[in-house]
Amino acid sequence: MNVAEVKALADQVRGEIGKAIVGQQDTIDLLLTALFARGHVLLEGPPGVAKTYLAQCFARTLGLDFGRIQFTPDLMPADIIGSNVFNFQTSAFSLTEGPLFCELLLADEINRTPPKTQAALLEAMQERRVTIDGKSRPLSDRFMVVATQNPLEQQGTYPLPEAQLDRFLFKQTMAYPSREEERIIVAQYGMQSGHSDPVERGVKMVASAKQLSAAHAAVAGIRLTDEIVGYVLDLVRSTRETPDLSSGASPRSAAQLALAARSRAALDGRDYVIPDDVKALALPALRHRVILSPAAEIDGRRPDQIIQSLVDLAAAPR
């Protein structure tokens, strides 16, 4: 598969998702970028902006085995990864796999479970495997986590630790739709009762496992020049040097930003990365990996403002 075919495949996915989801084009593009970069996405937004439904439609169009976990305070790690259960009929232990054994996992309201349970995802998200009773079990090569959290209600929530946040390639902030988009939503769904199924909306599978593997190979072949590598390094390292941030982005974030830039280039039908690819992905790739300094917090500044200022100051290669 060449980059033109990757772009055509992405356009097909956008078209199918558009049958059920109104707007949210930026979020769909980030999901596609993360998919081809083998990354994970954290979606943050108020209730009712279709975070869960979007993940379901995304999995449907790509033919991915979909799994969902509703995170709650009493959820335990074994409820996620599974455990060995004694079978009285065979007098032996057998593995009962948890919902983590899928290809696209929706971690719904991930910040409502304690860090002990959140940590059950660390190995899976980084190494695509889980360890149960000392034995490692592989996950699918297409394994991807789409997590959601609600920024409005913080009572009874557990902020994600930095190590967990750093596993996510992107953090996307989903806003309310525009008035025209909301009018379309009300017209389409206002007379429907119950949950909407992507299949009922005509959403079809347009990609196979073989096509996704070929797309991953095509993204791996995208050219990344030394100048672009230096640009990514300068941008990420600047987050560690500014006094507005007490903690900057990690080396992992630099490597993932470069890979995501390759993926975005392929979605545009290019076999090379340009500075605009890095600029477009800097905010979603870095906003969750930095910590404000006390002075910046007192001034009411936000990570997005600081990262954008660093992007504006960084000298892009010509």
PDB file of C-alpha atoms in Angstrom:
ATOM      1  CA  MET A   1       0.000   0.000   0.000  1.00  0.00           C
ATOM      2  CA  ASN A   2       1.326   3.449  -0.934  1.00  0.00           C
ATOM      3  CA  VAL A   3       0.502   6.772   0.692  1.00  0.00           C
ATOM      4  CA  ALA A   4      -2.169   7.567  -1.902  1.00  0.00           C
ATOM      5  CA  GLU A   5      -3.996   4.366  -0.925  1.00  0.00           C
ATOM      6  CA  VAL A   6      -3.622   5.226   2.782  1.00  0.00           C
ATOM      7  CA  LYS A   7      -5.231   8.612   2.090  1.00  0.00           C
ATOM      8  CA  ALA A   8      -8.039   6.959   0.124  1.00  0.00           C
ATOM      9  CA  LEU A   9      -8.658   4.497   2.963  1.00  0.00           C
ATOM     10  CA  ALA A  10      -8.794   7.343   5.489  1.00  0.00           C
ATOM     11  CA  ASP A  11     -11.293   9.209   3.310  1.00  0.00           C
ATOM     12  CA  GLN A  12     -13.499   6.104   3.210  1.00  0.00           C
ATOM     13  CA  VAL A  13     -13.370   5.841   7.002  1.00  0.00           C
ATOM     14  CA  ARG A  14     -14.304   9.509   7.379  1.00  0.00           C
ATOM     15  CA  GLY A  15     -17.219   9.029   5.018  1.00  0.00           C
ATOM     16  CA  GLU A  16     -18.615   6.035   6.883  1.00  0.00           C
ATOM     17  CA  ILE A  17     -18.259   7.668  10.312  1.00  0.00           C
ATOM     18  CA  GLY A  18     -19.938  10.780   8.909  1.00  0.00           C
ATOM     19  CA  LYS A  19     -23.115   8.733   8.412  1.00  0.00           C
ATOM     20  CA  ALA A  20     -23.546   8.584  12.198  1.00  0.00           C
ATOM     21  CA  ILE A  21     -21.383  11.349  13.687  1.00  0.00           C
ATOM     22  CA  VAL A  22     -22.078  15.015  12.986  1.00  0.00           C
ATOM     23  CA  GLY A  23     -18.970  17.204  13.057  1.00  0.00           C
ATOM     24  CA  GLN A  24     -15.949  16.257  15.228  1.00  0.00           C
ATOM     25  CA  GLN A  25     -13.706  16.105  12.158  1.00  0.00           C
ATOM     26  CA  ASP A  26     -10.587  17.050  14.125  1.00  0.00           C
ATOM     27  CA  THR A  27     -11.194  14.200  16.556  1.00  0.00           C
ATOM     28  CA  ILE A  28     -11.772  11.695  13.739  1.00  0.00           C
ATOM     29  CA  ASP A  29      -8.528  12.797  12.081  1.00  0.00           C
ATOM     30  CA  LEU A  30      -6.633  12.361  15.359  1.00  0.00           C
ATOM     31  CA  LEU A  31      -8.085   8.871  15.809  1.00  0.00           C
ATOM     32  CA  LEU A  32      -6.930   7.946  12.312  1.00  0.00           C
ATOM     33  CA  THR A  33      -3.486   9.438  12.958  1.00  0.00           C
ATOM     34  CA  ALA A  34      -3.198   7.474  16.201  1.00  0.00           C
ATOM     35  CA  LEU A  35      -4.386   4.279  14.506  1.00  0.00           C
ATOM     36  CA  PHE A  36      -1.698   4.390  11.822  1.00  0.00           C
ATOM     37  CA  ALA A  37       0.901   5.462  14.414  1.00  0.00           C
ATOM     38  CA  ARG A  38      -0.137   2.598  16.735  1.00  0.00           C
ATOM     39  CA  GLY A  39      -0.988   5.047  19.505  1.00  0.00           C
ATOM     40  CA  HIS A  40      -3.731   5.562  22.073  1.00  0.00           C
ATOM     41  CA  VAL A  41      -6.107   8.504  22.503  1.00  0.00           C
ATOM     42  CA  LEU A  42      -7.620  10.180  25.563  1.00  0.00           C
ATOM     43  CA  LEU A  43     -10.867  12.020  24.802  1.00  0.00           C
ATOM     44  CA  GLU A  44     -11.932  14.688  27.268  1.00  0.00           C
ATOM     45  CA  GLY A  45     -15.245  16.441  26.946  1.00  0.00           C
ATOM     46  CA  PRO A  46     -18.624  17.078  28.569  1.00  0.00           C
ATOM     47  CA  PRO A  47     -21.314  14.374  28.510  1.00  0.00           C
ATOM     48  CA  GLY A  48     -23.311  13.959  25.338  1.00  0.00           C
ATOM     49  CA  VAL A  49     -20.726  14.963  22.718  1.00  0.00           C
ATOM     50  CA  ALA A  50     -20.594  11.402  21.290  1.00  0.00           C
ATOM     51  CA  LYS A  51     -17.277  10.233  22.744  1.00  0.00           C
ATOM     52  CA  THR A  52     -18.497   6.665  23.220  1.00  0.00           C
ATOM     53  CA  TYR A  53     -20.525   6.541  20.011  1.00  0.00           C
ATOM     54  CA  LEU A  54     -17.577   7.841  18.003  1.00  0.00           C
ATOM     55  CA  ALA A  55     -15.354   5.040  19.327  1.00  0.00           C
ATOM     56  CA  GLN A  56     -18.004   2.461  18.390  1.00  0.00           C
ATOM     57  CA  CYS A  57     -18.348   3.852  14.842  1.00  0.00           C
ATOM     58  CA  PHE A  58     -14.561   4.005  14.465  1.00  0.00           C
ATOM     59  CA  ALA A  59     -14.200   0.336  15.426  1.00  0.00           C
ATOM     60  CA  ARG A  60     -17.069  -0.626  13.106  1.00  0.00           C
ATOM     61  CA  THR A  61     -15.572   1.017  10.007  1.00  0.00           C
ATOM     62  CA  LEU A  62     -12.195  -0.636  10.577  1.00  0.00           C
ATOM     63  CA  GLY A  63     -13.530  -4.081  11.460  1.00  0.00           C
ATOM     64  CA  LEU A  64     -11.834  -3.956  14.873  1.00  0.00           C
ATOM     65  CA  ASP A  65     -12.983  -6.225  17.696  1.00  0.00           C
ATOM     66  CA  PHE A  66     -14.598  -3.712  20.085  1.00  0.00           C
ATOM     67  CA  GLY A  67     -14.448  -3.942  23.867  1.00  0.00           C
ATOM     68  CA  ARG A  68     -15.745  -1.556  26.497  1.00  0.00           C
ATOM     69  CA  ILE A  69     -14.995  -1.132  30.190  1.00  0.00           C
ATOM     70  CA  GLN A  70     -17.062   1.229  32.333  1.00  0.00           C
ATOM     71  CA  PHE A  71     -14.573   2.348  34.959  1.00  0.00           C
ATOM     72  CA  THR A  72     -15.949   2.642  38.495  1.00  0.00           C
ATOM     73  CA  PRO A  73     -14.332   3.101  41.946  1.00  0.00           C
ATOM     74  CA  ASP A  74     -14.821  -0.582  42.842  1.00  0.00           C
ATOM     75  CA  LEU A  75     -13.287  -1.961  39.627  1.00  0.00           C
ATOM     76  CA  MET A  76     -10.319  -4.293  40.208  1.00  0.00           C
ATOM     77  CA  PRO A  77      -7.355  -5.081  37.886  1.00  0.00           C
ATOM     78  CA  ALA A  78      -8.616  -8.642  37.379  1.00  0.00           C
ATOM     79  CA  ASP A  79     -11.889  -7.203  36.058  1.00  0.00           C
ATOM     80  CA  ILE A  80      -9.840  -5.696  33.215  1.00  0.00           C
ATOM     81  CA  ILE A  81      -7.168  -8.240  32.316  1.00  0.00           C
ATOM     82  CA  GLY A  82      -8.883 -11.429  33.552  1.00  0.00           C
ATOM     83  CA  SER A  83      -7.669 -14.133  35.910  1.00  0.00           C
ATOM     84  CA  ASN A  84      -7.106 -17.869  36.268  1.00  0.00           C
ATOM     85  CA  VAL A  85     -10.228 -19.562  37.639  1.00  0.00           C
ATOM     86  CA  PHE A  86     -10.357 -23.085  39.043  1.00  0.00           C
ATOM     87  CA  ASN A  87     -12.531 -25.388  36.955  1.00  0.00           C
ATOM     88  CA  PHE A  88     -14.061 -28.095  39.153  1.00  0.00           C
ATOM     89  CA  GLN A  89     -14.961 -30.219  36.134  1.00  0.00           C
ATOM     90  CA  THR A  90     -11.364 -30.496  34.935  1.00  0.00           C
ATOM     91  CA  SER A  91      -9.708 -29.943  38.358  1.00  0.00           C
ATOM     92  CA  ALA A  92      -7.426 -27.374  36.744  1.00  0.00           C
ATOM     93  CA  PHE A  93      -7.112 -23.625  36.447  1.00  0.00           C
ATOM     94  CA  SER A  94      -8.214 -21.993  33.200  1.00  0.00           C
ATOM     95  CA  LEU A  95      -7.796 -18.423  32.052  1.00  0.00           C
ATOM     96  CA  THR A  96     -10.868 -16.246  31.873  1.00  0.00           C
ATOM     97  CA  GLU A  97      -9.859 -13.356  29.644  1.00  0.00           C
ATOM     98  CA  GLY A  98     -10.980  -9.881  30.589  1.00  0.00           C
ATOM     99  CA  PRO A  99     -12.429  -7.274  28.216  1.00  0.00           C
ATOM    100  CA  LEU A 100      -8.870  -6.007  27.610  1.00  0.00           C
ATOM    101  CA  PHE A 101      -8.404  -8.821  25.080  1.00  0.00           C
ATOM    102  CA  CYS A 102      -9.805  -6.979  22.088  1.00  0.00           C
ATOM    103  CA  GLU A 103      -8.534  -4.701  19.317  1.00  0.00           C
ATOM    104  CA  LEU A 104     -10.126  -1.379  20.221  1.00  0.00           C
ATOM    105  CA  LEU A 105     -10.789  -0.892  23.916  1.00  0.00           C
ATOM    106  CA  LEU A 106     -13.052   1.919  25.071  1.00  0.00           C
ATOM    107  CA  ALA A 107     -11.964   2.835  28.606  1.00  0.00           C
ATOM    108  CA  ASP A 108     -15.044   4.839  29.544  1.00  0.00           C
ATOM    109  CA  GLU A 109     -14.554   7.447  32.305  1.00  0.00           C
ATOM    110  CA  ILE A 110     -11.099   6.108  33.042  1.00  0.00           C
ATOM    111  CA  ASN A 111     -10.533   8.626  35.846  1.00  0.00           C
ATOM    112  CA  ARG A 112     -13.326   7.144  37.974  1.00  0.00           C
ATOM    113  CA  THR A 113     -11.220   4.159  39.049  1.00  0.00           C
ATOM    114  CA  PRO A 114      -8.279   4.234  41.522  1.00  0.00           C
ATOM    115  CA  PRO A 115      -4.653   4.297  40.279  1.00  0.00           C
ATOM    116  CA  LYS A 116      -4.216   0.632  41.229  1.00  0.00           C
ATOM    117  CA  THR A 117      -6.781  -0.343  38.615  1.00  0.00           C
ATOM    118  CA  GLN A 118      -5.637   2.253  36.097  1.00  0.00           C
ATOM    119  CA  ALA A 119      -2.173   0.672  36.292  1.00  0.00           C
ATOM    120  CA  ALA A 120      -3.581  -2.551  34.843  1.00  0.00           C
ATOM    121  CA  LEU A 121      -3.468  -0.806  31.457  1.00  0.00           C
ATOM    122  CA  LEU A 122       0.188   0.297  31.599  1.00  0.00           C
ATOM    123  CA  GLU A 123       1.791  -2.879  30.250  1.00  0.00           C
ATOM    124  CA  ALA A 124      -0.956  -3.391  27.675  1.00  0.00           C
ATOM    125  CA  MET A 125      -0.672   0.135  26.288  1.00  0.00           C
ATOM    126  CA  GLN A 126       3.123   0.156  26.104  1.00  0.00           C
ATOM    127  CA  GLU A 127       4.011  -3.431  25.173  1.00  0.00           C
ATOM    128  CA  ARG A 128       0.705  -4.819  23.865  1.00  0.00           C
ATOM    129  CA  ARG A 129       0.751  -7.724  26.258  1.00  0.00           C
ATOM    130  CA  VAL A 130      -0.453  -8.514  29.771  1.00  0.00           C
ATOM    131  CA  THR A 131       1.033 -10.657  32.514  1.00  0.00           C
ATOM    132  CA  ILE A 132      -1.318 -12.911  34.454  1.00  0.00           C
ATOM    133  CA  ASP A 133       0.104 -15.102  37.231  1.00  0.00           C
ATOM    134  CA  GLY A 134       3.620 -14.664  35.879  1.00  0.00           C
ATOM    135  CA  LYS A 135       2.775 -15.568  32.275  1.00  0.00           C
ATOM    136  CA  SER A 136       2.783 -13.008  29.458  1.00  0.00           C
ATOM    137  CA  ARG A 137      -0.072 -13.108  26.997  1.00  0.00           C
ATOM    138  CA  PRO A 138       0.103 -11.086  23.769  1.00  0.00           C
ATOM    139  CA  LEU A 139      -2.568  -8.690  22.588  1.00  0.00           C
ATOM    140  CA  SER A 140      -3.462  -7.927  18.993  1.00  0.00           C
ATOM    141  CA  ASP A 141      -0.996  -5.903  16.899  1.00  0.00           C
ATOM    142  CA  ARG A 142      -3.916  -3.552  16.263  1.00  0.00           C
ATOM    143  CA  PHE A 143      -4.670  -3.084  19.978  1.00  0.00           C
ATOM    144  CA  MET A 144      -5.671   0.509  20.667  1.00  0.00           C
ATOM    145  CA  VAL A 145      -7.118   2.251  23.727  1.00  0.00           C
ATOM    146  CA  VAL A 146      -9.600   5.094  23.391  1.00  0.00           C
ATOM    147  CA  ALA A 147     -10.240   6.468  26.878  1.00  0.00           C
ATOM    148  CA  THR A 148     -12.748   9.111  27.939  1.00  0.00           C
ATOM    149  CA  GLN A 149     -13.036  11.417  30.883  1.00  0.00           C
ATOM    150  CA  ASN A 150     -15.436  14.158  31.933  1.00  0.00           C
ATOM    151  CA  PRO A 151     -13.759  17.488  32.812  1.00  0.00           C
ATOM    152  CA  LEU A 152     -16.826  18.978  34.490  1.00  0.00           C
ATOM    153  CA  GLU A 153     -17.494  16.675  37.444  1.00  0.00           C
ATOM    154  CA  GLN A 154     -14.411  15.982  39.552  1.00  0.00           C
ATOM    155  CA  GLN A 155     -16.065  14.551  42.691  1.00  0.00           C
ATOM    156  CA  GLY A 156     -15.244  10.869  43.045  1.00  0.00           C
ATOM    157  CA  THR A 157     -12.537  10.887  40.377  1.00  0.00           C
ATOM    158  CA  TYR A 158      -8.848   9.966  40.458  1.00  0.00           C
ATOM    159  CA  PRO A 159      -6.539  12.073  38.286  1.00  0.00           C
ATOM    160  CA  LEU A 160      -4.458   9.920  35.958  1.00  0.00           C
ATOM    161  CA  PRO A 161      -0.819   9.644  37.083  1.00  0.00           C
ATOM    162  CA  GLU A 162       1.865  11.077  34.792  1.00  0.00           C
ATOM    163  CA  ALA A 163       3.048   7.574  33.826  1.00  0.00           C
ATOM    164  CA  GLN A 164      -0.471   6.699  32.657  1.00  0.00           C
ATOM    165  CA  LEU A 165      -0.943   9.966  30.764  1.00  0.00           C
ATOM    166  CA  ASP A 166       2.393   9.506  29.007  1.00  0.00           C
ATOM    167  CA  ARG A 167       1.095   6.272  27.460  1.00  0.00           C
ATOM    168  CA  PHE A 168      -1.452   8.237  25.436  1.00  0.00           C
ATOM    169  CA  LEU A 169      -0.275   9.566  22.096  1.00  0.00           C
ATOM    170  CA  PHE A 170      -2.966  12.259  22.045  1.00  0.00           C
ATOM    171  CA  LYS A 171      -5.280  14.007  24.442  1.00  0.00           C
ATOM    172  CA  GLN A 172      -8.136  15.550  22.494  1.00  0.00           C
ATOM    173  CA  THR A 173     -10.515  18.074  24.016  1.00  0.00           C
ATOM    174  CA  MET A 174     -13.985  17.668  22.511  1.00  0.00           C
ATOM    175  CA  ALA A 175     -16.158  20.774  22.594  1.00  0.00           C
ATOM    176  CA  TYR A 176     -19.878  21.257  22.102  1.00  0.00           C
ATOM    177  CA  PRO A 177     -21.002  21.266  18.448  1.00  0.00           C
ATOM    178  CA  SER A 178     -21.807  24.454  16.587  1.00  0.00           C
ATOM    179  CA  ARG A 179     -25.435  25.593  16.393  1.00  0.00           C
ATOM    180  CA  GLU A 180     -25.827  24.232  12.845  1.00  0.00           C
ATOM    181  CA  GLU A 181     -24.243  20.891  13.774  1.00  0.00           C
ATOM    182  CA  GLU A 182     -26.474  20.620  16.848  1.00  0.00           C
ATOM    183  CA  ARG A 183     -29.533  21.374  14.706  1.00  0.00           C
ATOM    184  CA  ILE A 184     -28.609  18.418  12.469  1.00  0.00           C
ATOM    185  CA  ILE A 185     -28.091  16.195  15.516  1.00  0.00           C
ATOM    186  CA  VAL A 186     -31.502  17.094  16.930  1.00  0.00           C
ATOM    187  CA  ALA A 187     -33.191  16.571  13.547  1.00  0.00           C
ATOM    188  CA  GLN A 188     -31.554  13.154  13.041  1.00  0.00           C
ATOM    189  CA  TYR A 189     -31.742  11.747  16.561  1.00  0.00           C
ATOM    190  CA  GLY A 190     -34.519  13.765  18.210  1.00  0.00           C
ATOM    191  CA  MET A 191     -37.243  11.331  17.157  1.00  0.00           C
ATOM    192  CA  GLN A 192     -35.287   8.195  17.985  1.00  0.00           C
ATOM    193  CA  SER A 193     -35.640   6.348  21.267  1.00  0.00           C
ATOM    194  CA  GLY A 194     -32.926   4.194  22.783  1.00  0.00           C
ATOM    195  CA  HIS A 195     -29.283   3.806  21.838  1.00  0.00           C
ATOM    196  CA  SER A 196     -28.285   4.336  18.212  1.00  0.00           C
ATOM    197  CA  ASP A 197     -26.422   1.442  16.611  1.00  0.00           C
ATOM    198  CA  PRO A 198     -23.778   2.316  13.972  1.00  0.00           C
ATOM    199  CA  VAL A 199     -25.121  -0.528  11.828  1.00  0.00           C
ATOM    200  CA  GLU A 200     -28.593   1.025  11.856  1.00  0.00           C
ATOM    201  CA  ARG A 201     -27.063   4.285  10.626  1.00  0.00           C
ATOM    202  CA  GLY A 202     -25.548   2.453   7.662  1.00  0.00           C
ATOM    203  CA  VAL A 203     -21.956   2.502   8.911  1.00  0.00           C
ATOM    204  CA  LYS A 204     -20.032  -0.230   7.059  1.00  0.00           C
ATOM    205  CA  MET A 205     -16.638  -1.849   7.447  1.00  0.00           C
ATOM    206  CA  VAL A 206     -14.239  -0.451   4.843  1.00  0.00           C
ATOM    207  CA  ALA A 207     -10.888  -1.847   6.013  1.00  0.00           C
ATOM    208  CA  SER A 208      -9.551  -5.326   6.668  1.00  0.00           C
ATOM    209  CA  ALA A 209      -6.776  -6.473   8.970  1.00  0.00           C
ATOM    210  CA  LYS A 210      -4.532  -6.940   5.937  1.00  0.00           C
ATOM    211  CA  GLN A 211      -5.165  -3.370   4.777  1.00  0.00           C
ATOM    212  CA  LEU A 212      -4.403  -1.957   8.227  1.00  0.00           C
ATOM    213  CA  SER A 213      -1.131  -3.880   8.375  1.00  0.00           C
ATOM    214  CA  ALA A 214      -0.229  -2.543   4.924  1.00  0.00           C
ATOM    215  CA  ALA A 215      -1.093   1.003   6.051  1.00  0.00           C
ATOM    216  CA  HIS A 216       1.170   0.634   9.101  1.00  0.00           C
ATOM    217  CA  ALA A 217       3.992  -0.465   6.810  1.00  0.00           C
ATOM    218  CA  ALA A 218       3.388   2.509   4.524  1.00  0.00           C
ATOM    219  CA  VAL A 219       3.552   4.940   7.453  1.00  0.00           C
ATOM    220  CA  ALA A 220       6.827   3.371   8.609  1.00  0.00           C
ATOM    221  CA  GLY A 221       8.301   4.241   5.211  1.00  0.00           C
ATOM    222  CA  ILE A 222       7.496   7.962   5.407  1.00  0.00           C
ATOM    223  CA  ARG A 223      10.673  10.065   5.155  1.00  0.00           C
ATOM    224  CA  LEU A 224      11.714  11.972   8.271  1.00  0.00           C
ATOM    225  CA  THR A 225      14.644  14.278   7.565  1.00  0.00           C
ATOM    226  CA  ASP A 226      17.303  15.283  10.077  1.00  0.00           C
ATOM    227  CA  GLU A 227      15.916  18.825  10.025  1.00  0.00           C
ATOM    228  CA  ILE A 228      12.459  17.614  11.086  1.00  0.00           C
ATOM    229  CA  VAL A 229      14.001  15.418  13.796  1.00  0.00           C
ATOM    230  CA  GLY A 230      15.873  18.453  15.116  1.00  0.00           C
ATOM    231  CA  TYR A 231      12.671  20.507  15.016  1.00  0.00           C
ATOM    232  CA  VAL A 232      10.796  17.908  17.084  1.00  0.00           C
ATOM    233  CA  LEU A 233      13.653  17.766  19.593  1.00  0.00           C
ATOM    234  CA  ASP A 234      13.841  21.552  19.915  1.00  0.00           C
ATOM    235  CA  LEU A 235      10.103  21.760  20.518  1.00  0.00           C
ATOM    236  CA  VAL A 236       9.950  18.973  23.100  1.00  0.00           C
ATOM    237  CA  ARG A 237      13.096  20.077  24.938  1.00  0.00           C
ATOM    238  CA  SER A 238      11.778  23.637  25.147  1.00  0.00           C
ATOM    239  CA  THR A 239       8.966  22.343  27.405  1.00  0.00           C
ATOM    240  CA  ARG A 240      11.644  21.355  29.939  1.00  0.00           C
ATOM    241  CA  GLU A 241      13.395  24.704  29.820  1.00  0.00           C
ATOM    242  CA  THR A 242      10.537  27.192  30.124  1.00  0.00           C
ATOM    243  CA  PRO A 243       9.865  28.525  33.663  1.00  0.00           C
ATOM    244  CA  ASP A 244       6.131  28.252  32.990  1.00  0.00           C
ATOM    245  CA  LEU A 245       6.300  24.441  33.316  1.00  0.00           C
ATOM    246  CA  SER A 246       7.578  22.573  36.350  1.00  0.00           C
ATOM    247  CA  SER A 247       7.759  19.332  34.339  1.00  0.00           C
ATOM    248  CA  GLY A 248       8.214  19.068  30.586  1.00  0.00           C
ATOM    249  CA  ALA A 249       7.465  16.402  28.013  1.00  0.00           C
ATOM    250  CA  SER A 250       9.289  13.053  28.051  1.00  0.00           C
ATOM    251  CA  PRO A 251      11.651  11.560  25.452  1.00  0.00           C
ATOM    252  CA  ARG A 252       8.830   9.124  24.653  1.00  0.00           C
ATOM    253  CA  SER A 253       6.687  12.069  23.624  1.00  0.00           C
ATOM    254  CA  ALA A 254       9.351  13.230  21.143  1.00  0.00           C
ATOM    255  CA  ALA A 255       9.519   9.809  19.500  1.00  0.00           C
ATOM    256  CA  GLN A 256       5.741   9.511  19.395  1.00  0.00           C
ATOM    257  CA  LEU A 257       5.311  13.020  17.994  1.00  0.00           C
ATOM    258  CA  ALA A 258       7.695  12.177  15.157  1.00  0.00           C
ATOM    259  CA  LEU A 259       5.817   8.948  14.410  1.00  0.00           C
ATOM    260  CA  ALA A 260       2.473  10.759  14.535  1.00  0.00           C
ATOM    261  CA  ALA A 261       3.825  13.349  12.078  1.00  0.00           C
ATOM    262  CA  ARG A 262       4.630  10.486   9.703  1.00  0.00           C
ATOM    263  CA  SER A 263       1.084   9.209  10.071  1.00  0.00           C
ATOM    264  CA  ARG A 264      -0.388  12.643   9.364  1.00  0.00           C
ATOM    265  CA  ALA A 265       1.776  12.962   6.261  1.00  0.00           C
ATOM    266  CA  ALA A 266       0.406   9.655   4.968  1.00  0.00           C
ATOM    267  CA  LEU A 267      -3.175  10.812   5.618  1.00  0.00           C
ATOM    268  CA  ASP A 268      -2.415  13.815   3.413  1.00  0.00           C
ATOM    269  CA  GLY A 269      -0.999  11.566   0.684  1.00  0.00           C
ATOM    270  CA  ARG A 270       2.646  12.591   1.209  1.00  0.00           C
ATOM    271  CA  ASP A 271       5.658  10.323   1.642  1.00  0.00           C
ATOM    272  CA  TYR A 272       7.591  12.928   3.614  1.00  0.00           C
ATOM    273  CA  VAL A 273       7.017  14.948   6.797  1.00  0.00           C
ATOM    274  CA  ILE A 274       6.803  18.747   6.767  1.00  0.00           C
ATOM    275  CA  PRO A 275       6.974  21.152   9.752  1.00  0.00           C
ATOM    276  CA  ASP A 276       3.203  21.751   9.544  1.00  0.00           C
ATOM    277  CA  ASP A 277       2.636  18.093  10.466  1.00  0.00           C
ATOM    278  CA  VAL A 278       4.528  18.629  13.716  1.00  0.00           C
ATOM    279  CA  LYS A 279       2.835  21.966  14.416  1.00  0.00           C
ATOM    280  CA  ALA A 280      -0.651  20.520  13.892  1.00  0.00           C
ATOM    281  CA  LEU A 281      -0.048  17.669  16.346  1.00  0.00           C
ATOM    282  CA  ALA A 282       1.975  19.493  19.011  1.00  0.00           C
ATOM    283  CA  LEU A 283      -0.991  20.464  21.194  1.00  0.00           C
ATOM    284  CA  PRO A 284      -2.787  17.085  21.370  1.00  0.00           C
ATOM    285  CA  ALA A 285       0.556  15.260  21.685  1.00  0.00           C
ATOM    286  CA  LEU A 286       2.020  17.402  24.495  1.00  0.00           C
ATOM    287  CA  ARG A 287      -0.800  19.048  26.472  1.00  0.00           C
ATOM    288  CA  HIS A 288      -1.211  16.060  28.822  1.00  0.00           C
ATOM    289  CA  ARG A 289       2.528  15.468  29.327  1.00  0.00           C
ATOM    290  CA  VAL A 290       3.436  18.763  30.993  1.00  0.00           C
ATOM    291  CA  ILE A 291       2.788  20.214  34.449  1.00  0.00           C
ATOM    292  CA  LEU A 292       2.281  23.920  35.086  1.00  0.00           C
ATOM    293  CA  SER A 293       4.624  25.776  37.406  1.00  0.00           C
ATOM    294  CA  PRO A 294       3.037  27.304  40.559  1.00  0.00           C
ATOM    295  CA  ALA A 295       3.485  30.804  39.106  1.00  0.00           C
ATOM    296  CA  ALA A 296       1.704  29.864  35.875  1.00  0.00           C
ATOM    297  CA  GLU A 297      -1.160  28.326  37.860  1.00  0.00           C
ATOM    298  CA  ILE A 298      -1.553  31.483  39.929  1.00  0.00           C
ATOM    299  CA  ASP A 299      -1.658  33.532  36.724  1.00  0.00           C
ATOM    300  CA  GLY A 300      -4.428  31.274  35.425  1.00  0.00           C
ATOM    301  CA  ARG A 301      -2.447  30.070  32.426  1.00  0.00           C
ATOM    302  CA  ARG A 302      -3.226  26.784  30.707  1.00  0.00           C
ATOM    303  CA  PRO A 303      -0.899  24.160  29.203  1.00  0.00           C
ATOM    304  CA  ASP A 304      -2.362  24.794  25.729  1.00  0.00           C
ATOM    305  CA  GLN A 305      -1.363  28.462  25.881  1.00  0.00           C
ATOM    306  CA  ILE A 306       2.191  27.692  26.905  1.00  0.00           C
ATOM    307  CA  ILE A 307       2.702  24.909  24.358  1.00  0.00           C
ATOM    308  CA  GLN A 308       1.287  27.080  21.573  1.00  0.00           C
ATOM    309  CA  SER A 309       3.675  29.871  22.509  1.00  0.00           C
ATOM    310  CA  LEU A 310       6.591  27.417  22.369  1.00  0.00           C
ATOM    311  CA  VAL A 311       5.431  26.227  18.938  1.00  0.00           C
ATOM    312  CA  ASP A 312       5.294  29.840  17.740  1.00  0.00           C
ATOM    313  CA  LEU A 313       8.816  30.500  19.057  1.00  0.00           C
ATOM    314  CA  ALA A 314      10.447  27.328  17.685  1.00  0.00           C
ATOM    315  CA  ALA A 315      12.276  27.897  14.421  1.00  0.00           C
ATOM    316  CA  ALA A 316      10.818  25.560  11.787  1.00  0.00           C
ATOM    317  CA  PRO A 317      13.135  24.202   9.106  1.00  0.00           C
ATOM    318  CA  ARG A 318      12.658  25.537   5.595  1.00  0.00           C
TER     319      ARG A 318
END
